[in-house]
Coordinates of C-alpha atoms in Angstrom, one line a residue:
Chain A
K1 CA -14.5 -5.8 30.1
Q2 CA -15.0 -4.3 26.1
E3 CA -14.3 -6.4 23.5
V4 CA -13.7 -5.2 20.3
T5 CA -13.8 -7.6 16.9
Q6 CA -12.9 -6.5 13.5
I7 CA -13.9 -8.5 10.3
P8 CA -12.2 -9.5 8.1
A9 CA -8.6 -10.1 9.3
A10 CA -7.6 -9.4 5.8
L11 CA -8.5 -8.1 2.6
S12 CA -7.2 -7.9 -0.7
V13 CA -8.9 -5.8 -3.3
P14 CA -8.3 -4.7 -6.7
E15 CA -7.5 -0.7 -7.0
G16 CA -10.4 1.2 -7.8
E17 CA -12.7 -1.3 -5.8
N18 CA -15.0 0.4 -2.7
L19 CA -14.6 -1.6 0.5
V20 CA -16.2 -2.0 3.8
L21 CA -14.2 -2.8 7.1
N22 CA -16.2 -4.1 9.9
C23 CA -15.9 -3.5 13.7
S24 CA -18.0 -4.7 16.4
F25 CA -18.3 -3.7 20.4
T26 CA -19.6 -5.6 23.0
D27 CA -20.4 -2.7 25.5
S28 CA -22.6 0.0 24.0
A29 CA -21.8 2.4 26.6
I30 CA -19.1 4.0 24.6
Y31 CA -17.8 7.9 24.7
N32 CA -16.6 7.9 21.2
L33 CA -14.9 5.6 18.5
Q34 CA -12.0 6.3 16.2
W35 CA -10.5 4.5 13.2
F36 CA -7.1 4.5 12.8
R37 CA -4.5 3.8 9.9
Q38 CA -1.1 1.7 11.0
D39 CA 1.6 1.0 8.4
P40 CA 4.0 -1.4 9.0
G41 CA 6.6 -0.9 11.7
K42 CA 4.9 2.5 12.6
G43 CA 2.4 4.3 15.2
L44 CA -1.4 4.8 14.5
T45 CA -2.9 7.5 12.4
S46 CA -6.1 8.8 13.4
L47 CA -8.6 8.6 10.4
L48 CA -12.1 9.7 12.0
L49 CA -13.2 10.4 15.4
I50 CA -16.9 9.7 15.8
Q51 CA -18.8 10.8 19.0
S52 CA -21.4 8.7 20.3
S53 CA -24.1 11.1 19.8
Q54 CA -23.1 11.1 15.9
R55 CA -23.9 8.9 13.2
E56 CA -21.1 9.2 11.2
Q57 CA -18.1 11.1 9.7
T58 CA -16.3 11.5 6.4
S59 CA -13.0 12.5 5.5
G60 CA -12.4 12.7 1.6
R61 CA -12.7 9.1 0.3
L62 CA -13.3 7.7 4.0
N63 CA -16.8 7.6 5.6
A64 CA -17.7 5.9 9.1
S65 CA -20.8 4.9 10.6
L66 CA -21.7 4.3 14.2
D67 CA -24.7 2.5 15.4
K68 CA -23.9 2.2 18.8
S69 CA -27.4 0.6 20.1
S70 CA -26.4 -2.8 18.1
G71 CA -22.5 -2.0 18.9
R72 CA -21.1 -1.8 15.2
S73 CA -19.1 0.5 13.3
T74 CA -17.9 0.5 9.5
L75 CA -15.3 2.3 7.5
Y76 CA -16.2 2.6 3.8
I77 CA -13.4 3.5 1.5
A78 CA -14.2 4.9 -1.8
A79 CA -12.3 4.3 -5.0
S80 CA -9.2 2.2 -3.2
Q81 CA -5.6 3.0 -4.1
P82 CA -2.4 1.1 -3.6
G83 CA -1.6 3.9 -1.0
D84 CA -4.6 3.1 1.1
S85 CA -2.6 -0.5 1.6
A86 CA -2.1 -0.6 5.5
T87 CA -3.5 -2.4 8.5
Y88 CA -7.2 -0.2 9.7
L89 CA -7.9 -0.6 13.3
C90 CA -10.8 0.7 15.2
A91 CA -11.0 1.7 19.0
V92 CA -13.9 2.7 21.3
E93 CA -13.4 4.9 24.5
N94 CA -15.3 4.2 27.6
T95 CA -16.0 6.5 30.1
G96 CA -12.8 6.6 32.4
N97 CA -10.5 7.5 29.4
Q98 CA -9.7 3.7 28.4
F99 CA -9.2 2.9 24.6
Y100 CA -10.0 -0.7 23.5
F101 CA -8.6 -1.7 20.0
G102 CA -9.4 -4.2 17.5
T103 CA -6.9 -6.6 16.0
G104 CA -7.1 -4.7 12.8
T105 CA -7.7 -5.6 9.0
S106 CA -5.2 -5.8 6.9
L107 CA -5.8 -4.3 3.7
T108 CA -3.9 -5.0 0.1
V109 CA -4.9 -2.9 -2.7
I110 CA -3.8 -4.5 -5.8
P111 CA -2.5 -2.1 -8.6
Chain B
D1 CA 3.4 21.2 16.5
T2 CA 5.9 18.2 15.6
G3 CA 3.7 15.5 16.8
V4 CA 4.5 13.1 19.2
S5 CA 7.8 12.1 19.6
Q6 CA 9.5 8.9 21.3
D7 CA 13.0 7.8 22.0
P8 CA 14.7 5.6 21.3
R9 CA 13.1 4.1 18.3
H10 CA 14.8 0.8 19.0
K11 CA 16.0 -0.9 22.2
I12 CA 17.9 -3.9 22.8
T13 CA 18.5 -5.7 26.0
K14 CA 19.4 -8.6 27.9
R15 CA 16.8 -10.4 30.1
G16 CA 17.1 -8.4 33.6
Q17 CA 18.2 -5.3 32.4
N18 CA 16.1 -2.0 33.3
V19 CA 15.0 0.1 30.3
T20 CA 13.2 3.7 30.1
F21 CA 11.6 5.2 27.3
R22 CA 10.6 8.7 26.8
C23 CA 7.4 10.4 25.4
D24 CA 7.1 13.9 24.2
P25 CA 3.2 14.4 23.5
I26 CA 1.8 17.3 21.5
S27 CA 2.4 20.5 23.6
E28 CA -1.2 21.8 24.1
H29 CA -2.5 18.0 24.9
N30 CA -2.9 17.3 28.5
R31 CA -3.9 13.5 28.4
L32 CA -1.1 11.2 27.6
Y33 CA -1.4 7.2 27.2
W34 CA 1.5 4.2 27.4
Y35 CA 0.2 1.4 25.0
R36 CA 1.8 -1.9 24.3
Q37 CA 1.4 -3.7 20.8
T38 CA 2.9 -7.2 19.4
L39 CA 2.8 -8.4 16.1
G40 CA -0.9 -8.9 14.6
Q41 CA -2.6 -7.4 18.0
G42 CA -4.1 -4.0 18.4
P43 CA -2.4 -1.8 21.1
E44 CA -3.1 -2.9 24.7
F45 CA -3.6 -0.2 27.4
L46 CA -1.0 0.4 29.8
T47 CA -1.5 3.5 31.6
Y48 CA -3.0 6.9 31.2
F49 CA -2.2 10.7 32.5
Q50 CA -4.2 13.8 32.8
N51 CA -1.5 16.4 33.3
E52 CA 0.5 15.3 35.9
A53 CA -1.6 12.7 37.4
Q54 CA -1.8 9.2 36.4
L55 CA -5.3 8.2 37.0
E56 CA -5.6 5.0 35.0
K57 CA -3.2 2.1 35.4
S58 CA -4.3 -1.6 33.6
R59 CA -4.6 -4.1 35.9
L60 CA -2.1 -6.2 33.4
L61 CA 0.5 -3.9 34.2
S62 CA 3.1 -5.9 36.5
D63 CA 5.2 -3.8 39.6
R64 CA 8.1 -3.9 37.0
F65 CA 6.6 -1.1 35.1
S66 CA 6.2 2.4 36.2
A67 CA 5.4 5.8 34.3
E68 CA 6.1 9.5 35.0
R69 CA 4.9 12.4 34.0
P70 CA 6.6 15.3 36.0
K71 CA 5.1 18.6 35.5
G72 CA 2.8 17.2 33.0
S73 CA 4.8 17.6 30.2
F74 CA 7.2 14.7 28.9
S75 CA 6.5 11.1 30.0
T76 CA 8.8 8.1 30.9
L77 CA 8.1 4.5 30.9
E78 CA 10.4 2.3 33.0
I79 CA 10.6 -1.5 32.7
Q80 CA 12.7 -3.0 35.8
R81 CA 14.1 -6.8 35.1
T82 CA 12.9 -7.0 31.7
E83 CA 11.8 -10.3 30.7
Q84 CA 11.4 -11.9 27.1
G85 CA 7.7 -11.5 27.4
D86 CA 8.3 -7.6 27.6
S87 CA 9.2 -7.3 24.0
A88 CA 6.8 -5.4 22.1
M89 CA 6.5 -2.3 20.7
Y90 CA 5.5 0.4 22.9
L91 CA 3.4 3.3 22.0
C92 CA 3.1 6.7 23.5
A93 CA -0.3 8.7 22.7
S94 CA -1.4 12.1 23.5
S95 CA -5.0 14.5 23.1
S96 CA -6.7 17.2 24.4
D97 CA -9.5 16.8 26.4
R98 CA -11.7 19.2 24.7
V99 CA -15.0 17.7 23.7
F100 CA -15.2 16.6 20.1
D101 CA -11.4 17.1 20.0
E102 CA -10.2 13.9 21.7
K103 CA -8.4 12.4 18.7
L104 CA -6.2 10.2 19.7
F105 CA -2.0 11.3 18.2
F106 CA 0.5 8.1 18.3
G107 CA 4.0 8.5 18.5
S108 CA 6.0 6.2 15.9
G109 CA 6.9 3.9 19.1
T110 CA 9.7 2.0 20.7
Q111 CA 10.6 -1.4 19.9
L112 CA 12.0 -3.4 22.7
S113 CA 13.7 -7.0 22.1
V114 CA 14.6 -8.8 25.0
L115 CA 17.3 -11.2 24.4

Protein backbone atom coordinates (compact mmCIF):
# COMPACT_ATOMS: atom_id res chain seq x y z
CA LYS A 1 0.00 0.00 0.00
CA GLN A 2 1.19 3.52 -0.80
CA GLU A 3 2.46 5.44 2.23
CA VAL A 4 2.74 9.22 2.04
CA THR A 5 4.77 11.17 4.60
CA GLN A 6 4.99 14.92 5.04
CA ILE A 7 7.73 16.70 6.91
CA PRO A 8 7.64 18.85 8.94
CA ALA A 9 4.26 18.35 10.63
CA ALA A 10 4.18 22.03 11.59
CA LEU A 11 6.12 25.07 10.52
CA SER A 12 6.11 28.68 11.70
CA VAL A 13 7.85 31.39 9.69
CA PRO A 14 7.96 35.19 9.66
CA GLU A 15 6.18 36.97 6.84
CA GLY A 16 8.24 37.35 3.68
CA GLU A 17 10.31 34.22 4.17
CA ASN A 18 10.63 31.58 1.45
CA LEU A 19 9.86 28.06 2.60
CA VAL A 20 9.84 24.44 1.43
CA LEU A 21 7.40 21.70 2.37
CA ASN A 22 8.35 18.08 1.79
CA CYS A 23 6.37 15.04 0.72
CA SER A 24 7.67 11.50 0.26
CA PHE A 25 5.93 8.38 -0.99
CA THR A 26 6.89 4.72 -0.93
CA ASP A 27 5.61 3.46 -4.29
CA SER A 28 7.07 5.33 -7.24
CA ALA A 29 4.51 3.90 -9.69
CA ILE A 30 2.29 6.97 -9.44
CA TYR A 31 0.04 8.52 -12.04
CA ASN A 32 0.19 12.06 -10.65
CA LEU A 33 0.77 14.08 -7.48
CA GLN A 34 -1.28 16.98 -6.20
CA TRP A 35 -0.69 19.59 -3.53
CA PHE A 36 -3.69 20.88 -1.61
CA ARG A 37 -4.40 23.60 0.89
CA GLN A 38 -6.91 23.11 3.70
CA ASP A 39 -8.21 25.83 5.99
CA PRO A 40 -9.62 24.82 9.41
CA GLY A 41 -12.99 23.09 9.15
CA LYS A 42 -13.04 23.39 5.38
CA GLY A 43 -12.57 21.17 2.36
CA LEU A 44 -9.37 20.95 0.34
CA THR A 45 -8.37 23.29 -2.46
CA SER A 46 -6.11 21.93 -5.20
CA LEU A 47 -3.03 24.08 -5.68
CA LEU A 48 -0.87 22.22 -8.20
CA LEU A 49 -1.09 18.97 -10.14
CA ILE A 50 2.08 17.31 -11.45
CA GLN A 51 1.79 14.43 -13.89
CA SER A 52 4.23 11.55 -13.44
CA SER A 53 6.03 12.59 -16.65
CA GLN A 54 6.56 16.15 -15.42
CA ARG A 55 9.27 17.54 -13.14
CA GLU A 56 7.60 20.66 -11.82
CA GLN A 57 4.62 22.98 -11.94
CA THR A 58 4.34 26.64 -11.04
CA SER A 59 1.43 28.85 -10.05
CA GLY A 60 2.16 32.35 -8.85
CA ARG A 61 4.34 32.16 -5.75
CA LEU A 62 4.06 28.36 -5.62
CA ASN A 63 6.38 25.89 -7.26
CA ALA A 64 6.05 22.13 -6.89
CA SER A 65 8.67 19.65 -8.01
CA LEU A 66 8.49 15.89 -8.44
CA ASP A 67 11.28 13.31 -8.37
CA LYS A 68 9.38 10.11 -9.00
CA SER A 69 12.37 7.80 -8.87
CA SER A 70 13.28 8.90 -5.35
CA GLY A 71 9.67 9.17 -4.22
CA ARG A 72 9.82 12.86 -3.31
CA SER A 73 8.02 16.11 -3.99
CA THR A 74 8.55 19.58 -2.63
CA LEU A 75 6.28 22.60 -2.49
CA TYR A 76 8.15 25.89 -2.52
CA ILE A 77 6.32 29.01 -1.34
CA ALA A 78 8.01 32.31 -2.11
CA ALA A 79 7.61 35.49 -0.08
CA SER A 80 5.17 33.96 2.39
CA GLN A 81 2.15 35.97 3.57
CA PRO A 82 -0.13 35.59 6.62
CA GLY A 83 -2.89 34.48 4.24
CA ASP A 84 -0.78 31.44 3.37
CA SER A 85 -1.39 30.07 6.88
CA ALA A 86 -3.18 26.74 6.43
CA THR A 87 -2.49 23.02 6.31
CA TYR A 88 -0.83 21.82 3.14
CA LEU A 89 -1.38 18.23 2.03
CA CYS A 90 0.10 16.22 -0.78
CA ALA A 91 -1.66 13.32 -2.43
CA VAL A 92 -0.45 10.74 -4.94
CA GLU A 93 -2.69 8.95 -7.39
CA ASN A 94 -1.82 5.38 -8.18
CA THR A 95 -3.27 3.57 -11.16
CA GLY A 96 -6.75 2.56 -10.14
CA ASN A 97 -7.80 6.13 -9.37
CA GLN A 98 -7.05 5.96 -5.64
CA PHE A 99 -5.50 9.00 -4.06
CA TYR A 100 -3.32 8.57 -0.97
CA PHE A 101 -2.86 11.59 1.26
CA GLY A 102 -0.20 12.59 3.70
CA THR A 103 -1.12 13.96 7.12
CA GLY A 104 -0.16 17.49 6.09
CA THR A 105 2.09 20.32 7.19
CA SER A 106 0.45 23.02 9.30
CA LEU A 107 1.93 26.36 8.24
CA THR A 108 1.73 29.55 10.27
CA VAL A 109 3.06 32.77 8.76
CA ILE A 110 3.66 35.38 11.43
CA PRO A 111 3.01 39.02 10.44
CA ASP B 1 -19.88 26.10 -12.24
CA THR B 2 -20.74 26.33 -8.55
CA GLY B 3 -18.18 23.79 -7.35
CA VAL B 4 -18.82 20.63 -5.36
CA SER B 5 -21.74 20.91 -2.93
CA GLN B 6 -22.30 18.77 0.13
CA ASP B 7 -25.34 18.59 2.35
CA PRO B 8 -25.72 18.82 5.27
CA ARG B 9 -22.70 20.73 6.59
CA HIS B 10 -23.14 19.30 10.05
CA LYS B 11 -24.96 16.24 11.36
CA ILE B 12 -25.37 15.21 14.98
CA THR B 13 -26.91 11.82 15.58
CA LYS B 14 -27.27 9.23 18.27
CA ARG B 15 -25.44 5.94 18.14
CA GLY B 16 -27.42 3.35 16.22
CA GLN B 17 -29.21 5.81 13.94
CA ASN B 18 -28.84 5.86 10.16
CA VAL B 19 -27.54 8.96 8.37
CA THR B 20 -27.35 9.93 4.70
CA PHE B 21 -25.16 12.57 3.10
CA ARG B 22 -25.50 14.07 -0.35
CA CYS B 23 -22.86 15.29 -2.77
CA ASP B 24 -23.43 17.26 -5.97
CA PRO B 25 -20.24 17.23 -8.06
CA ILE B 26 -19.18 19.73 -10.70
CA SER B 27 -21.59 19.02 -13.53
CA GLU B 28 -19.12 17.98 -16.22
CA HIS B 29 -17.05 15.74 -13.92
CA ASN B 30 -17.59 12.02 -14.37
CA ARG B 31 -15.40 10.92 -11.44
CA LEU B 32 -16.68 11.18 -7.88
CA TYR B 33 -14.90 10.24 -4.65
CA TRP B 34 -15.84 9.96 -1.00
CA TYR B 35 -13.21 10.46 1.70
CA ARG B 36 -13.26 10.51 5.48
CA GLN B 37 -11.02 12.77 7.53
CA THR B 38 -10.40 12.86 11.27
CA LEU B 39 -8.63 15.61 13.16
CA GLY B 40 -4.93 15.85 12.35
CA GLN B 41 -5.09 13.22 9.62
CA GLY B 42 -5.16 13.33 5.87
CA PRO B 43 -8.31 12.27 4.02
CA GLU B 44 -8.84 8.51 3.86
CA PHE B 45 -10.27 7.00 0.68
CA LEU B 46 -13.72 5.41 0.99
CA THR B 47 -15.07 4.85 -2.51
CA TYR B 48 -14.88 5.99 -6.14
CA PHE B 49 -17.43 6.27 -8.97
CA GLN B 50 -16.82 6.59 -12.69
CA ASN B 51 -20.18 7.91 -13.90
CA GLU B 52 -22.75 5.69 -12.18
CA ALA B 53 -20.44 2.71 -11.67
CA GLN B 54 -18.81 2.19 -8.28
CA LEU B 55 -15.35 1.04 -9.32
CA GLU B 56 -13.37 1.09 -6.07
CA LYS B 57 -14.31 0.59 -2.46
CA SER B 58 -11.92 0.71 0.47
CA ARG B 59 -11.43 -2.51 2.39
CA LEU B 60 -11.79 -0.34 5.48
CA LEU B 61 -15.40 0.38 4.57
CA SER B 62 -17.66 -1.86 6.60
CA ASP B 63 -20.97 -3.23 5.38
CA ARG B 64 -22.70 -0.43 7.29
CA PHE B 65 -21.51 2.03 4.63
CA SER B 66 -23.13 2.23 1.23
CA ALA B 67 -22.83 4.76 -1.57
CA GLU B 68 -24.78 5.33 -4.73
CA ARG B 69 -24.55 7.58 -7.73
CA PRO B 70 -27.74 7.10 -9.74
CA LYS B 71 -27.57 8.38 -13.30
CA GLY B 72 -23.97 9.47 -12.76
CA SER B 73 -24.94 12.79 -11.24
CA PHE B 74 -25.26 13.40 -7.48
CA SER B 75 -24.13 10.80 -4.97
CA THR B 76 -25.32 9.71 -1.55
CA LEU B 77 -23.36 8.08 1.26
CA GLU B 78 -25.37 6.23 3.87
CA ILE B 79 -24.10 4.98 7.21
CA GLN B 80 -26.34 2.51 8.97
CA ARG B 81 -26.30 1.85 12.73
CA THR B 82 -23.81 4.63 13.37
CA GLU B 83 -21.05 4.15 15.94
CA GLN B 84 -19.01 6.74 17.81
CA GLY B 85 -16.00 5.80 15.70
CA ASP B 86 -17.84 7.06 12.63
CA SER B 87 -17.50 10.63 13.87
CA ALA B 88 -15.44 12.44 11.25
CA MET B 89 -15.57 14.89 8.38
CA TYR B 90 -16.93 13.22 5.23
CA LEU B 91 -15.57 14.80 2.10
CA CYS B 92 -16.75 14.45 -1.46
CA ALA B 93 -14.56 15.27 -4.45
CA SER B 94 -15.00 15.19 -8.21
CA SER B 95 -12.69 15.34 -11.19
CA SER B 96 -12.57 15.04 -14.93
CA ASP B 97 -10.99 12.00 -16.57
CA ARG B 98 -9.39 14.10 -19.31
CA VAL B 99 -5.63 13.58 -19.36
CA PHE B 100 -3.73 16.45 -17.70
CA ASP B 101 -7.01 17.73 -16.29
CA GLU B 102 -7.50 15.43 -13.33
CA LYS B 103 -7.42 17.96 -10.51
CA LEU B 104 -9.56 16.95 -7.55
CA PHE B 105 -12.16 19.47 -6.48
CA PHE B 106 -13.48 19.01 -2.95
CA GLY B 107 -16.69 20.07 -1.30
CA SER B 108 -16.73 21.70 2.14
CA GLY B 109 -17.56 18.39 3.79
CA THR B 110 -20.17 17.06 6.20
CA GLN B 111 -19.07 16.98 9.83
CA LEU B 112 -20.65 13.97 11.53
CA SER B 113 -20.84 13.70 15.31
CA VAL B 114 -22.17 10.46 16.78
CA LEU B 115 -23.21 10.78 20.42
